[in-house]
Tab-separated table of C-alpha atoms and ligand atoms in Angstrom:
chain	number	residue	atom	x	y	z
A	246	UNK	CA	-109.741	-13.913	47.936
A	247	UNK	CA	-106.394	-12.296	47.443
A	248	UNK	CA	-103.192	-13.849	48.400
A	249	UNK	CA	-101.622	-11.941	51.480
A	250	UNK	CA	-98.475	-9.831	50.377
A	251	UNK	CA	-95.563	-11.228	52.570
A	252	UNK	CA	-92.759	-9.120	51.043
A	253	UNK	CA	-93.141	-5.784	49.615
A	254	UNK	CA	-90.449	-3.577	48.553
A	255	UNK	CA	-91.024	0.074	47.341
A	256	UNK	CA	-88.827	2.456	45.356
A	257	UNK	CA	-85.792	1.589	47.036
A	258	UNK	CA	-82.095	2.718	46.642
A	259	UNK	CA	-79.262	1.151	48.172
A	260	UNK	CA	-75.647	2.404	47.424
A	261	UNK	CA	-71.845	1.500	48.750
A	262	UNK	CA	-71.017	4.733	49.243
A	263	UNK	CA	-70.833	6.774	46.439
A	264	UNK	CA	-71.702	3.795	43.962
A	265	UNK	CA	-75.496	3.654	43.553
A	266	UNK	CA	-76.018	0.199	43.287
A	267	UNK	CA	-79.926	-0.162	42.798
A	268	UNK	CA	-82.425	2.392	42.569
A	269	UNK	CA	-86.292	2.349	41.869
A	270	UNK	CA	-86.686	-1.314	43.315
A	271	UNK	CA	-90.380	-2.030	43.670
A	272	UNK	CA	-91.461	-5.338	43.765
A	273	UNK	CA	-94.021	-7.880	45.727
A	274	UNK	CA	-94.032	-11.619	46.940
A	275	UNK	CA	-97.093	-13.439	47.686
A	276	UNK	CA	-97.486	-16.275	50.711
A	277	UNK	CA	-96.653	-19.308	49.252
A	278	UNK	CA	-94.839	-18.288	45.968
A	279	UNK	CA	-91.640	-19.114	44.385
A	280	UNK	CA	-90.399	-15.860	42.886
A	281	UNK	CA	-87.214	-14.825	41.210
A	282	UNK	CA	-84.830	-11.976	40.321
A	283	UNK	CA	-83.182	-12.375	37.040
A	284	UNK	CA	-80.052	-10.198	36.092
A	285	UNK	CA	-76.677	-10.275	34.678
A	286	UNK	CA	-73.600	-9.815	36.958
A	287	UNK	CA	-73.557	-6.667	38.541
A	288	UNK	CA	-77.081	-5.777	38.166
A	289	UNK	CA	-77.824	-5.121	42.015
A	290	UNK	CA	-79.642	-8.755	42.808
A	291	UNK	CA	-77.292	-9.510	45.953
A	292	UNK	CA	-77.554	-5.695	46.916
A	293	UNK	CA	-81.511	-6.302	46.945
A	294	UNK	CA	-81.412	-9.223	49.092
A	295	UNK	CA	-79.037	-7.699	51.506
A	296	UNK	CA	-81.096	-4.646	51.785
A	297	UNK	CA	-84.481	-6.935	52.637
A	298	UNK	CA	-82.657	-9.171	55.083
A	299	UNK	CA	-80.896	-5.761	56.809
A	300	UNK	CA	-77.615	-6.426	56.183
A	301	UNK	CA	-77.622	-3.100	54.006
A	302	UNK	CA	-79.724	0.099	55.134
A	303	UNK	CA	-81.502	1.631	52.137
A	304	UNK	CA	-80.781	5.082	51.168
A	305	UNK	CA	-84.665	5.560	50.207
A	306	UNK	CA	-87.532	3.524	49.944
A	307	UNK	CA	-89.587	0.602	52.477
A	308	UNK	CA	-89.170	-2.792	52.821
A	309	UNK	CA	-92.479	-4.569	54.538
A	310	UNK	CA	-92.672	-8.133	55.701
A	311	UNK	CA	-95.885	-9.526	56.750
A	312	UNK	CA	-96.883	-5.846	56.797
A	313	UNK	CA	-94.172	-4.863	59.012
A	314	UNK	CA	-91.958	-2.059	58.251
A	315	UNK	CA	-88.816	-3.451	58.764
A	316	UNK	CA	-86.780	-1.112	56.851
A	317	UNK	CA	-83.077	-0.868	57.940
A	318	UNK	CA	-83.861	-2.977	60.831
A	319	UNK	CA	-81.380	-5.093	62.698
A	320	UNK	CA	-80.663	-8.741	60.699
A	321	UNK	CA	-81.234	-10.727	63.642
A	322	UNK	CA	-84.527	-9.164	64.233
A	323	UNK	CA	-85.627	-9.679	60.799
A	324	UNK	CA	-84.646	-13.441	61.152
A	325	UNK	CA	-86.760	-13.758	64.393
A	326	UNK	CA	-89.611	-12.395	62.590
A	327	UNK	CA	-89.335	-15.296	60.111
A	328	UNK	CA	-87.081	-13.763	57.111
A	329	UNK	CA	-83.946	-15.899	56.228
A	330	UNK	CA	-81.398	-15.202	53.821
A	331	UNK	CA	-78.940	-17.905	52.015
A	332	UNK	CA	-76.245	-15.734	50.667
A	333	UNK	CA	-74.244	-16.317	47.834
A	334	UNK	CA	-70.950	-18.495	48.040
A	335	UNK	CA	-72.836	-20.062	50.950
A	336	UNK	CA	-71.014	-18.797	53.874
A	337	UNK	CA	-70.796	-22.011	56.072
A	338	UNK	CA	-68.819	-21.818	59.438
A	339	UNK	CA	-65.835	-23.826	57.974
A	340	UNK	CA	-64.608	-25.258	61.215
A	341	UNK	CA	-67.767	-25.901	62.994
A	342	UNK	CA	-69.200	-29.388	62.252
A	343	UNK	CA	-72.246	-30.017	59.887
A	344	UNK	CA	-74.321	-30.610	63.047
A	345	UNK	CA	-72.943	-27.611	64.818
A	346	UNK	CA	-73.549	-25.327	61.384
A	347	UNK	CA	-77.534	-26.569	61.643
A	348	UNK	CA	-77.700	-25.515	65.068
A	349	UNK	CA	-76.480	-22.082	64.703
A	350	UNK	CA	-79.447	-21.744	62.333
A	351	UNK	CA	-81.739	-22.110	65.499
A	352	UNK	CA	-79.674	-20.218	67.905
A	353	UNK	CA	-82.483	-17.651	68.245
A	354	UNK	CA	-85.150	-20.386	69.015
A	355	UNK	CA	-86.143	-21.421	72.318
A	356	UNK	CA	-88.655	-24.190	71.259
A	357	UNK	CA	-86.167	-27.224	72.019
A	358	UNK	CA	-88.261	-30.149	70.974
A	359	UNK	CA	-89.461	-28.431	67.552
A	360	UNK	CA	-85.516	-27.561	66.742
A	361	UNK	CA	-85.043	-31.268	67.108
A	362	UNK	CA	-87.870	-32.313	64.830
A	363	UNK	CA	-86.206	-29.786	62.189
A	364	UNK	CA	-83.234	-31.271	62.249
A	365	UNK	CA	-84.751	-34.886	61.573
A	366	UNK	CA	-86.411	-32.971	58.425
A	367	UNK	CA	-83.443	-31.249	57.138
A	368	UNK	CA	-81.526	-34.613	57.254
A	369	UNK	CA	-84.341	-36.247	55.659
A	370	UNK	CA	-84.202	-33.786	52.842
A	371	UNK	CA	-80.177	-34.243	52.976
A	372	UNK	CA	-79.326	-37.402	54.045
A	373	UNK	CA	-75.582	-36.988	53.048
A	374	UNK	CA	-75.561	-34.125	55.992
A	375	UNK	CA	-76.721	-36.592	58.019
A	376	UNK	CA	-74.022	-39.040	57.021
A	377	UNK	CA	-71.526	-35.906	57.322
A	378	UNK	CA	-72.867	-34.549	60.566
A	379	UNK	CA	-69.832	-34.945	62.534
A	380	UNK	CA	-67.338	-33.596	60.014
A	381	UNK	CA	-66.019	-30.263	59.419
A	382	UNK	CA	-68.533	-28.058	56.968
A	383	UNK	CA	-65.465	-26.991	55.312
A	384	UNK	CA	-64.448	-30.384	54.034
A	385	UNK	CA	-67.777	-30.278	52.138
A	386	UNK	CA	-68.114	-30.239	48.392
A	387	UNK	CA	-69.721	-27.031	46.988
A	388	UNK	CA	-73.054	-28.750	46.103
A	389	UNK	CA	-72.967	-30.008	49.912
A	390	UNK	CA	-72.144	-26.716	51.325
A	391	UNK	CA	-75.307	-25.267	49.447
A	392	UNK	CA	-77.337	-28.057	50.984
A	393	UNK	CA	-75.731	-27.138	54.314
A	394	UNK	CA	-76.520	-23.437	53.691
A	395	UNK	CA	-80.464	-24.079	52.520
A	396	UNK	CA	-80.472	-26.469	55.670
A	397	UNK	CA	-78.995	-24.080	58.089
A	398	UNK	CA	-81.458	-21.431	56.880
A	399	UNK	CA	-84.461	-24.033	57.366
A	400	UNK	CA	-83.528	-24.616	60.888
A	401	UNK	CA	-84.574	-20.886	61.940
A	402	UNK	CA	-88.084	-22.266	60.959
A	403	UNK	CA	-88.600	-19.359	58.236
A	404	UNK	CA	-91.612	-18.276	56.519
A	405	UNK	CA	-89.857	-16.517	53.938
A	406	UNK	CA	-86.296	-17.573	52.521
A	407	UNK	CA	-84.197	-15.533	50.372
A	408	UNK	CA	-81.614	-17.475	48.107
A	409	UNK	CA	-78.913	-16.044	46.297
A	410	UNK	CA	-77.866	-17.895	43.175
A	411	UNK	CA	-77.614	-21.555	44.692
A	412	UNK	CA	-76.458	-22.978	41.403
A	413	UNK	CA	-73.393	-20.701	41.581
A	414	UNK	CA	-70.481	-23.186	40.619
A	415	UNK	CA	-72.592	-26.301	40.569
A	416	UNK	CA	-72.641	-28.770	38.161
A	417	UNK	CA	-76.348	-28.799	36.076
A	418	UNK	CA	-76.995	-32.213	37.913
A	419	UNK	CA	-76.605	-30.746	41.201
A	420	UNK	CA	-78.336	-27.617	40.221
A	421	UNK	CA	-81.101	-29.467	39.242
A	422	UNK	CA	-81.238	-31.278	42.651
A	423	UNK	CA	-80.977	-28.449	44.721
A	424	UNK	CA	-83.978	-26.585	42.646
A	425	UNK	CA	-85.969	-29.910	43.260
A	426	UNK	CA	-85.511	-29.691	46.963
A	427	UNK	CA	-86.335	-25.852	46.862
A	428	UNK	CA	-89.696	-26.402	45.255
A	429	UNK	CA	-90.354	-29.531	47.550
A	430	UNK	CA	-89.698	-27.502	50.860
A	431	UNK	CA	-92.038	-24.743	49.040
A	432	UNK	CA	-94.684	-27.073	48.627
A	433	UNK	CA	-94.384	-29.487	51.947
A	434	UNK	CA	-93.751	-26.646	54.325
A	435	UNK	CA	-95.309	-23.403	52.652
A	436	UNK	CA	-92.013	-21.423	52.825
A	437	UNK	CA	-92.112	-18.732	50.445
A	438	UNK	CA	-88.712	-18.446	48.288
A	439	UNK	CA	-87.209	-15.362	46.791
A	440	UNK	CA	-84.660	-16.934	44.522
A	441	UNK	CA	-81.847	-14.726	42.746
A	442	UNK	CA	-80.481	-16.099	39.383
A	443	UNK	CA	-78.201	-15.609	36.777
A	444	UNK	CA	-79.428	-19.291	35.739
A	445	UNK	CA	-82.670	-17.854	33.950
A	446	UNK	CA	-83.969	-21.398	32.801
A	447	UNK	CA	-83.787	-23.526	35.950
A	448	UNK	CA	-85.357	-20.404	38.106
A	449	UNK	CA	-87.981	-19.817	35.841
A	450	UNK	CA	-88.701	-23.462	35.774
A	451	UNK	CA	-88.894	-23.502	39.510
A	452	UNK	CA	-90.941	-20.078	39.685
B	641	LIG	P1	-73.814	-10.656	40.922
B	641	LIG	O1	-74.721	-11.716	39.727
B	641	LIG	O2	-72.390	-10.812	39.892
B	641	LIG	O3	-73.494	-11.255	42.069
B	641	LIG	P2	-75.249	-8.842	41.121
B	641	LIG	O4	-76.492	-8.629	40.702
B	641	LIG	O5	-75.954	-9.613	42.427
B	641	LIG	O6	-74.346	-9.714	40.801
B	641	LIG	P3	-74.371	-6.455	43.516
B	641	LIG	O7	-73.402	-7.731	43.881
B	641	LIG	O8	-75.559	-6.403	44.184
B	641	LIG	O9	-74.870	-7.315	41.976
B	641	LIG	O10	-73.884	-5.367	42.809
B	641	LIG	C1	-74.468	-4.683	42.435
B	641	LIG	C2	-73.242	-3.016	42.092
B	641	LIG	O11	-72.835	-2.392	43.458
B	641	LIG	C3	-72.197	-3.492	41.013
B	641	LIG	O12	-71.833	-2.682	40.561
B	641	LIG	C4	-70.984	-3.853	42.212
B	641	LIG	O13	-69.925	-3.553	41.498
B	641	LIG	C5	-71.603	-2.725	43.399
B	641	LIG	N1	-70.739	-3.166	44.517
B	641	LIG	C6	-71.351	-4.635	45.337
B	641	LIG	N2	-71.061	-4.792	46.449
B	641	LIG	C7	-70.012	-3.649	46.675
B	641	LIG	C8	-69.493	-3.061	47.832
B	641	LIG	N3	-69.218	-3.777	48.950
B	641	LIG	N4	-68.492	-1.840	47.680
B	641	LIG	C9	-68.707	-1.159	46.497
B	641	LIG	N5	-69.680	-1.570	45.483
B	641	LIG	C10	-70.143	-2.676	45.444
């Protein structure tokens, strides 16, 4: 039996005004995989992820998720279908508490009991977030903010998670910890991961 293709890009081209950032990008990810996109600064990795999650509308090509054409759909619609994006630089809400950041990740969900269970799961993966749950997210360290960004995405109960350079600015030790958790989430929850990295060694080890 062949595995389900959860994500498929065909000949995608995206631009910022006159600047063509990516062209002719085709890729496929199978359900349950950890897949990685490698490339140097400015190669267009972030643009690929933004095009998948609907933040940028492509000029050409198609994006399919679970067989649905989601090209240029509204990002909120795409999140509700089960695809979440952990952006480069974390982008946590600095003035909200850790706890409220996590609940923001679940804001489209109506299954309250399952949300509370997922909150416990996230605190189980990252005990430091439980310790800091009442603290403003802006006061966390860079590594802790990365943990929070991943956790906030998990609160949307995703089937596919896009991770943009989770190792950015982190020490080798913290990077290793983050990658271990990503692999663990993939194994335990079956979440498919598409990982963008400059840190090719870490990414290839995980993928
Ligand atoms: P990095 O590893 O540095 O994050 P990247 O591979 O993710 O790089 P992108 O951020 O996707 O690369 O950028 C691809 C190209 O698009 C680059 O040439 C960049 O300068 C350009 N670009 C990105 N964002 C914008 C923008 N908002 N306006 C204009 N050009 C942009």
